[in-house]
Coordinates of C-alpha atoms in Angstrom, one line a residue:
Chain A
X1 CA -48.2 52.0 0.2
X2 CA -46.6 51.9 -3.3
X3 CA -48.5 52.4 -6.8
X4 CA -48.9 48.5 -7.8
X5 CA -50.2 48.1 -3.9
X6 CA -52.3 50.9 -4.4
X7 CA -53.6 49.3 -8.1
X8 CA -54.6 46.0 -6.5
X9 CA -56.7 47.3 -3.7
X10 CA -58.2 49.7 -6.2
X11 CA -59.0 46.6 -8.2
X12 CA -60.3 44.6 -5.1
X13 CA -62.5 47.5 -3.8
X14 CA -63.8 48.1 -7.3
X15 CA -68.0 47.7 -7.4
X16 CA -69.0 44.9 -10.3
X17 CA -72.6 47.0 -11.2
X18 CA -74.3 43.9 -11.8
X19 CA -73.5 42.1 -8.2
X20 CA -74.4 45.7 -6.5
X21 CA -78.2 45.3 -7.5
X22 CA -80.9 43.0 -5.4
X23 CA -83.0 43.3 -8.7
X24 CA -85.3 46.5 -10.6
X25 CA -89.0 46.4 -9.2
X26 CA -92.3 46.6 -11.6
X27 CA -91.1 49.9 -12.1
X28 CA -94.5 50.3 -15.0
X29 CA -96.6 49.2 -11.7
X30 CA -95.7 51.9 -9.8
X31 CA -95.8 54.3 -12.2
X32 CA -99.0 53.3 -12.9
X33 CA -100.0 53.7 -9.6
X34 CA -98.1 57.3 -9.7
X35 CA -100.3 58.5 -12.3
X36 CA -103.5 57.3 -10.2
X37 CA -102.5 59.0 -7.3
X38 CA -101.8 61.7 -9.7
X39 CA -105.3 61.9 -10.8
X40 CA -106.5 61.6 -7.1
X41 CA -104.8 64.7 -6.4
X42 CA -106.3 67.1 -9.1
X43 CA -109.6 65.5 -8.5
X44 CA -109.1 66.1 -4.9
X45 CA -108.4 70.3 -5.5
X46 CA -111.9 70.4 -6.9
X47 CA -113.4 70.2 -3.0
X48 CA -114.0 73.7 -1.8
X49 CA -112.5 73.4 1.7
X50 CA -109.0 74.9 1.5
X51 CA -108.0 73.0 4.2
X52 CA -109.1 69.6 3.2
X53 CA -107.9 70.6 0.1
X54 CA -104.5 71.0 1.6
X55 CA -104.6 67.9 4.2
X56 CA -105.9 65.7 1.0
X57 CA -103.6 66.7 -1.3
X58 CA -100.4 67.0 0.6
X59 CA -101.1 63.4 2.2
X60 CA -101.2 62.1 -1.7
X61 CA -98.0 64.0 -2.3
X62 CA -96.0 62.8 0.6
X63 CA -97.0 59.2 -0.6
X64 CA -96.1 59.6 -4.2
X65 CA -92.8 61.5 -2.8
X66 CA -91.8 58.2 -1.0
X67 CA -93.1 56.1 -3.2
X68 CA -90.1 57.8 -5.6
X69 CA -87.8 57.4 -3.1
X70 CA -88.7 53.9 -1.8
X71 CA -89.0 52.4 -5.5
X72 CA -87.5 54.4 -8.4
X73 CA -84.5 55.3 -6.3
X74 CA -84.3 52.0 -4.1
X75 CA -84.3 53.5 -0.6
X76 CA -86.1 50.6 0.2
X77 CA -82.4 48.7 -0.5
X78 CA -80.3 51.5 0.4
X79 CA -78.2 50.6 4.2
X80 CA -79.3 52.7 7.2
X81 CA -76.5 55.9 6.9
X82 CA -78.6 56.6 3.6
X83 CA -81.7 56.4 6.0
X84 CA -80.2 58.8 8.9
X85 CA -78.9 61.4 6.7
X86 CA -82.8 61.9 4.7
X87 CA -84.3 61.3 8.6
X88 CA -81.6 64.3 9.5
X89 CA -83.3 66.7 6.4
X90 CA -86.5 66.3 6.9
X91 CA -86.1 66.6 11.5
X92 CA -84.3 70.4 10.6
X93 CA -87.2 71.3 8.5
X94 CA -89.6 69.9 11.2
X95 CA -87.7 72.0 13.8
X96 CA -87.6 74.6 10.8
X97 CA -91.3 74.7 10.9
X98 CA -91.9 74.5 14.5
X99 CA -89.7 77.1 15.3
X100 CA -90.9 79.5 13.0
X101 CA -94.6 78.6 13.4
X102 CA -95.4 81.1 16.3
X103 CA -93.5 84.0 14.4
X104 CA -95.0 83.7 11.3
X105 CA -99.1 82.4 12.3
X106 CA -100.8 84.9 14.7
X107 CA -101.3 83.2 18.2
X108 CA -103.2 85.1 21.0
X109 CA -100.7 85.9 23.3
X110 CA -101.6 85.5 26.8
X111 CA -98.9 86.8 28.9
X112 CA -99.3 90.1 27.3
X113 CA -102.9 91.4 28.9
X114 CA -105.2 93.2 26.7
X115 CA -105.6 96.8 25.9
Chain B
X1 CA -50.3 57.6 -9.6
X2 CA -52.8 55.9 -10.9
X3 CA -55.9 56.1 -8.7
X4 CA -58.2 54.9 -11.0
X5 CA -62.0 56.5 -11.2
X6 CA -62.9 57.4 -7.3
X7 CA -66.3 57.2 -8.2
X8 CA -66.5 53.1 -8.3
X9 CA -64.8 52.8 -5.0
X10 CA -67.0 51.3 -1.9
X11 CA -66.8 53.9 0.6
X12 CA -67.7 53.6 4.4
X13 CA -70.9 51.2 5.4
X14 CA -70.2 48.9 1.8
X15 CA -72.0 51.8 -0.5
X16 CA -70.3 52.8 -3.6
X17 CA -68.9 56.8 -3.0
X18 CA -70.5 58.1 -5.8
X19 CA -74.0 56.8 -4.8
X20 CA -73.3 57.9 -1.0
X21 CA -72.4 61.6 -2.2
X22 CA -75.3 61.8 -4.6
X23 CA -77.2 60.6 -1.3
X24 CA -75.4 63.5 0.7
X25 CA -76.9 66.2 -2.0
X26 CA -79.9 64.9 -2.0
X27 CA -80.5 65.1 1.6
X28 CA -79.3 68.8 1.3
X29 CA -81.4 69.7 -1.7
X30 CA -84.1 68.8 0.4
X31 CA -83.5 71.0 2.8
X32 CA -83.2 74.0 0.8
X33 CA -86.4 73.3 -1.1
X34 CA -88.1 72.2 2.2
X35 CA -87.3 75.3 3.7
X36 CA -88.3 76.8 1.2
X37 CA -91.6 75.1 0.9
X38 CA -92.5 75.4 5.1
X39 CA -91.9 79.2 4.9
X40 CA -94.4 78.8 1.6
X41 CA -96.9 77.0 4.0
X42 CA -96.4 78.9 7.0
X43 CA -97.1 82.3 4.7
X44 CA -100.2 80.8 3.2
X45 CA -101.8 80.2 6.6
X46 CA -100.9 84.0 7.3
X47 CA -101.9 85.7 4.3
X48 CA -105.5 84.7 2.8
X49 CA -104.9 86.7 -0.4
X50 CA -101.9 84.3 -1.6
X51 CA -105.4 82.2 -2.2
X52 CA -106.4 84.6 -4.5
X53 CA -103.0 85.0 -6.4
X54 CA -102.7 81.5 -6.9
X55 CA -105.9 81.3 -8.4
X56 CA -104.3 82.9 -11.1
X57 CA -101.7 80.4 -12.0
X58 CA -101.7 78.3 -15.1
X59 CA -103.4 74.6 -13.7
X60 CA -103.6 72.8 -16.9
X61 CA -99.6 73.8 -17.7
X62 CA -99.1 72.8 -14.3
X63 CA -100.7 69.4 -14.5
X64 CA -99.0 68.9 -17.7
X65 CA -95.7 69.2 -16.6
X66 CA -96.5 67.0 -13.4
X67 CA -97.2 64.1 -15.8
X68 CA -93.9 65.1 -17.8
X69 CA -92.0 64.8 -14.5
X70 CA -93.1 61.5 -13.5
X71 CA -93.3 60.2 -16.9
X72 CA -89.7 61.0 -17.1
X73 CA -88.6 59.4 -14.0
X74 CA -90.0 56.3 -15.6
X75 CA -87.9 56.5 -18.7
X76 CA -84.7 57.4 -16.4
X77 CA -85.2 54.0 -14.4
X78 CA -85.5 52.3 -17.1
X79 CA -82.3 53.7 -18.5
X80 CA -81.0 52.3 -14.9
X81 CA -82.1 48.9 -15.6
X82 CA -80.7 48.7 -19.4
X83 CA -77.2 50.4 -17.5
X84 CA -77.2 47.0 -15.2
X85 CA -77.2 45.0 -18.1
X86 CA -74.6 47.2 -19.8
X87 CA -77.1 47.5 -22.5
X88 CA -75.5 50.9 -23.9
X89 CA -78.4 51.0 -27.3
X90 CA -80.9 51.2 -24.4
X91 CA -79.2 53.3 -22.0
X92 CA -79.2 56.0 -24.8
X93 CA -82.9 55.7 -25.9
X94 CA -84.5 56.0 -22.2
X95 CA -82.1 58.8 -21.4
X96 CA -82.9 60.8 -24.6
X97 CA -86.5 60.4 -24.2
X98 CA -86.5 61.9 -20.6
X99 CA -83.9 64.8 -21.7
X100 CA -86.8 65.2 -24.5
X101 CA -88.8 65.4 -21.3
X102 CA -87.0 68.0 -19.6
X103 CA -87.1 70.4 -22.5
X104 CA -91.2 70.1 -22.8
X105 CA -91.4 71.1 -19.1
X106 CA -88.8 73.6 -19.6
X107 CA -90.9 75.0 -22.6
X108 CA -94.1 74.7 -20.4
X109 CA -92.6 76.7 -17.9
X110 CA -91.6 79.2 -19.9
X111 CA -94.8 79.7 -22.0
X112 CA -96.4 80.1 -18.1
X113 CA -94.0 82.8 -17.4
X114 CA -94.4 84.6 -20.3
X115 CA -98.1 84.8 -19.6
X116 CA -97.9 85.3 -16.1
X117 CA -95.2 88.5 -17.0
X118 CA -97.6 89.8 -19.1
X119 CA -100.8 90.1 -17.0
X120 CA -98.7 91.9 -14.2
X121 CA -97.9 89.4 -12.3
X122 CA -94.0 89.6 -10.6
X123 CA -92.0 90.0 -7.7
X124 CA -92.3 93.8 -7.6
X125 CA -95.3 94.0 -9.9
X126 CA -96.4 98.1 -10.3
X127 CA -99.6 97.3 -10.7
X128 CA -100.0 95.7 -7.1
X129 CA -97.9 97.6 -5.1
X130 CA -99.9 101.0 -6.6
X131 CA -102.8 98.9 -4.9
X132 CA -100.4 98.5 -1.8
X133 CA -100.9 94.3 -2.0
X134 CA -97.4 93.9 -1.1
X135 CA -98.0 90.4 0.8
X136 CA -99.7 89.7 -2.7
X137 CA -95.7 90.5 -4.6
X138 CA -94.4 88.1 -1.9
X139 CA -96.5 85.4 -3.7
X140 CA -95.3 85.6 -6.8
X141 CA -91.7 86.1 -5.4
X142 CA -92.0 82.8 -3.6
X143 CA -93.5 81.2 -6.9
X144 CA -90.8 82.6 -9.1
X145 CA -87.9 81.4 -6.5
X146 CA -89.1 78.1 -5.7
X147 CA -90.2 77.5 -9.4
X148 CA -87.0 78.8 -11.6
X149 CA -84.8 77.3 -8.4
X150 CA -86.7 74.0 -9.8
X151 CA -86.3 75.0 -13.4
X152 CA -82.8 75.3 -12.8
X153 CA -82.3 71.9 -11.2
X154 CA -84.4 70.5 -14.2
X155 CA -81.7 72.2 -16.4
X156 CA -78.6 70.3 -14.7
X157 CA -80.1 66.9 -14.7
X158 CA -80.9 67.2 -18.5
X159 CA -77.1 68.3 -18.7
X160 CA -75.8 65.9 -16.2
X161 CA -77.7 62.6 -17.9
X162 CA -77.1 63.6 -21.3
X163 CA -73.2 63.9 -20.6
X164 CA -72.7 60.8 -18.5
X165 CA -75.0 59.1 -21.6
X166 CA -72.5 59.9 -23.8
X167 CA -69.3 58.8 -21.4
X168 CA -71.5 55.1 -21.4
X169 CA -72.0 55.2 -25.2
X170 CA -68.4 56.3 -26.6
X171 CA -66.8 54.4 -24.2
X172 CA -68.9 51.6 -23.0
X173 CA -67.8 51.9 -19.6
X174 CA -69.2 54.1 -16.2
X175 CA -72.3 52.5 -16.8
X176 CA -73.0 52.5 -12.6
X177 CA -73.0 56.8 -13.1
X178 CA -76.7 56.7 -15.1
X179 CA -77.8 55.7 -11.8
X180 CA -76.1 58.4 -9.9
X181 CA -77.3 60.7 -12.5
X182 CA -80.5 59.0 -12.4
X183 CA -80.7 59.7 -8.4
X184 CA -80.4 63.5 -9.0
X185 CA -83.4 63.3 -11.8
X186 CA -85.7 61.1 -9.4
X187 CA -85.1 64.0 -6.6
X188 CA -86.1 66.8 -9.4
X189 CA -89.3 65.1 -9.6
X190 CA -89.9 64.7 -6.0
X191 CA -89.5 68.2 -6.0
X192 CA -92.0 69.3 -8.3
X193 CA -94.7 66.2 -6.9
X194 CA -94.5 69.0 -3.7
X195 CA -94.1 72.2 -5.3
X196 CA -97.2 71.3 -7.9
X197 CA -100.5 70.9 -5.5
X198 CA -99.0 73.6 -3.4
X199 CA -98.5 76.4 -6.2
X200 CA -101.4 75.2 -8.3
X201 CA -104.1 73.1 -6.7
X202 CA -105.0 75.3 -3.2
X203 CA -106.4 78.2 -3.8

């Protein structure tokens, strides 16, 4: 392929910003809503269960987290092989976590009899 | 040969190569910080005394700069928005206000280690391992990686926006790379959204 050949597909192939977009979102309403959730969370450390604590607060987090994702950075738009490679992330850490969960947490061990 | 900017090229599956590498990053910067962030969890469930450490962690700071964060990815959207419509006057306010964002946060984080250096508190800290709370040193080495790896991140997007802000406003042109940039920012603050109630909330 020669240089002007090479120019024109450059030119065809080229993205026009403005035809690339389906539109912004209320981007204020969902940061609104950001800062609520926000709240919720530091409202919900004040509960003196740990573990609620943790199930509460992490459940507001992973909602806030994809509400990011989904809205500021238009996942929600974004083709599938954006999709599969965040769906690829977050299985390794969930294998991560399984497979490290019986090193790391005591669990009885019942193949090994007691002293 | 001209090859003209590589970056506004449609790559494989119609998505523009910049945005699909950005994409790619992001899905590994997850898993570095997710990793980190399970073996935080799974050693919290081991150790009841990283309870006790955390307790003594700046809240208020860390609350403060959770609302910086978010505020900012606010301001960087909107810097997205004024980039569609190749509004450069706009691009420059939005993105200066959320580099004006970074540095608070960066401040923040520095006035809390300061403090936290002070009282004792560090990866090999004398004081508790003359105590022998070594699983209590592995605390605060977990909350100094995952939080200056964080800081650090915070430090290249304010570098990386405020560069690619003033490509778009001496040139008027690469307008689609304050989303890009933009992209990278967003996943700094979905960072912290985790790191925050972890570190500082549960005690």
């Amino acid at each position: 392929m020669n240089t002007q050949q090479t120019q024109g597909l450059e030119h065809e192939i080229r993205v026009p910003l403005e035809n690339d977009y389906h539109g912004h979102p209320n981007y204020l309403k969902v940061y609104i809503i950001l800062l609520i959730l926000f709240a919720l969370t530091v409202f919900a450390s004040l509960i003196p269960n740990p573990l609620v604590v943790f199930a509460v607060v992490f459940g507001i987090s992973i909602i806030k987290g994809t509400m990011v994702l989904l809205y500021f950075m238009h996942l929600k738009w974004e083709p599938n092989l954006i999709w599969i490679m965040l769906v690829l992330a977050l299985l390794t850490l969930f294998f991560l976590l399984i497979g490290l969960y019986p090193d790391m947490v005591p669990v009885e061990n019942y193949l090994v009899p007691k002293p | 040969m001209n090859t003209g900017i590589l970056t506004t090229k449609i790559s494989w599956r119609e998505i523009p190569q910049a945005r699909l590498a950005i994409w790619a990053l992001i899905a590994g910067e997850f898993v570095i910080f997710g990793g980190l962030i399970v073996m935080y969890i799974l050693n919290r469930m081991k150790y009841e005394s990283w309870g006790e450490m955390a307790e003594h962690t700046n809240v208020i700071a860390g609350t403060v700069n959770t609302l910086v964060l978010l505020t900012s990815s606010y301001f960087v959207v909107k810097a997205h928005e004024a980039a569609v419509k190749k509004n450069a006057r706009a691009v420059k306010k939005w993105i200066w206000l959320t580099i004006m964002c970074a540095l608070i946060f960066l401040g923040i984080k520095a006035y809390e280690y300061t403090h936290e250096i002070m009282m004792g508190y560090t990866m090999s800290s004398p004081a508790l391992l003359e105590e022998g709370k070594h699983v209590e040193t592995l605390y605060w080495s977990f909350y100094y990686t995952m939080t200056g790896l964080h800081g650090l991140h915070v430090i290249a997007g304010a570098l990386a926006l405020y560069f690619v802000m003033r490509n778009v406003t001496r040139t008027g042109e690469n307008y689609h790379r304050i989303e890009v940039a933009g992209l990278y920012w967003h996943m700094v603050d979905i960072i912290w959204i985790f790191l925050f109630p972890l570190i500082y909330l549960i005690h």
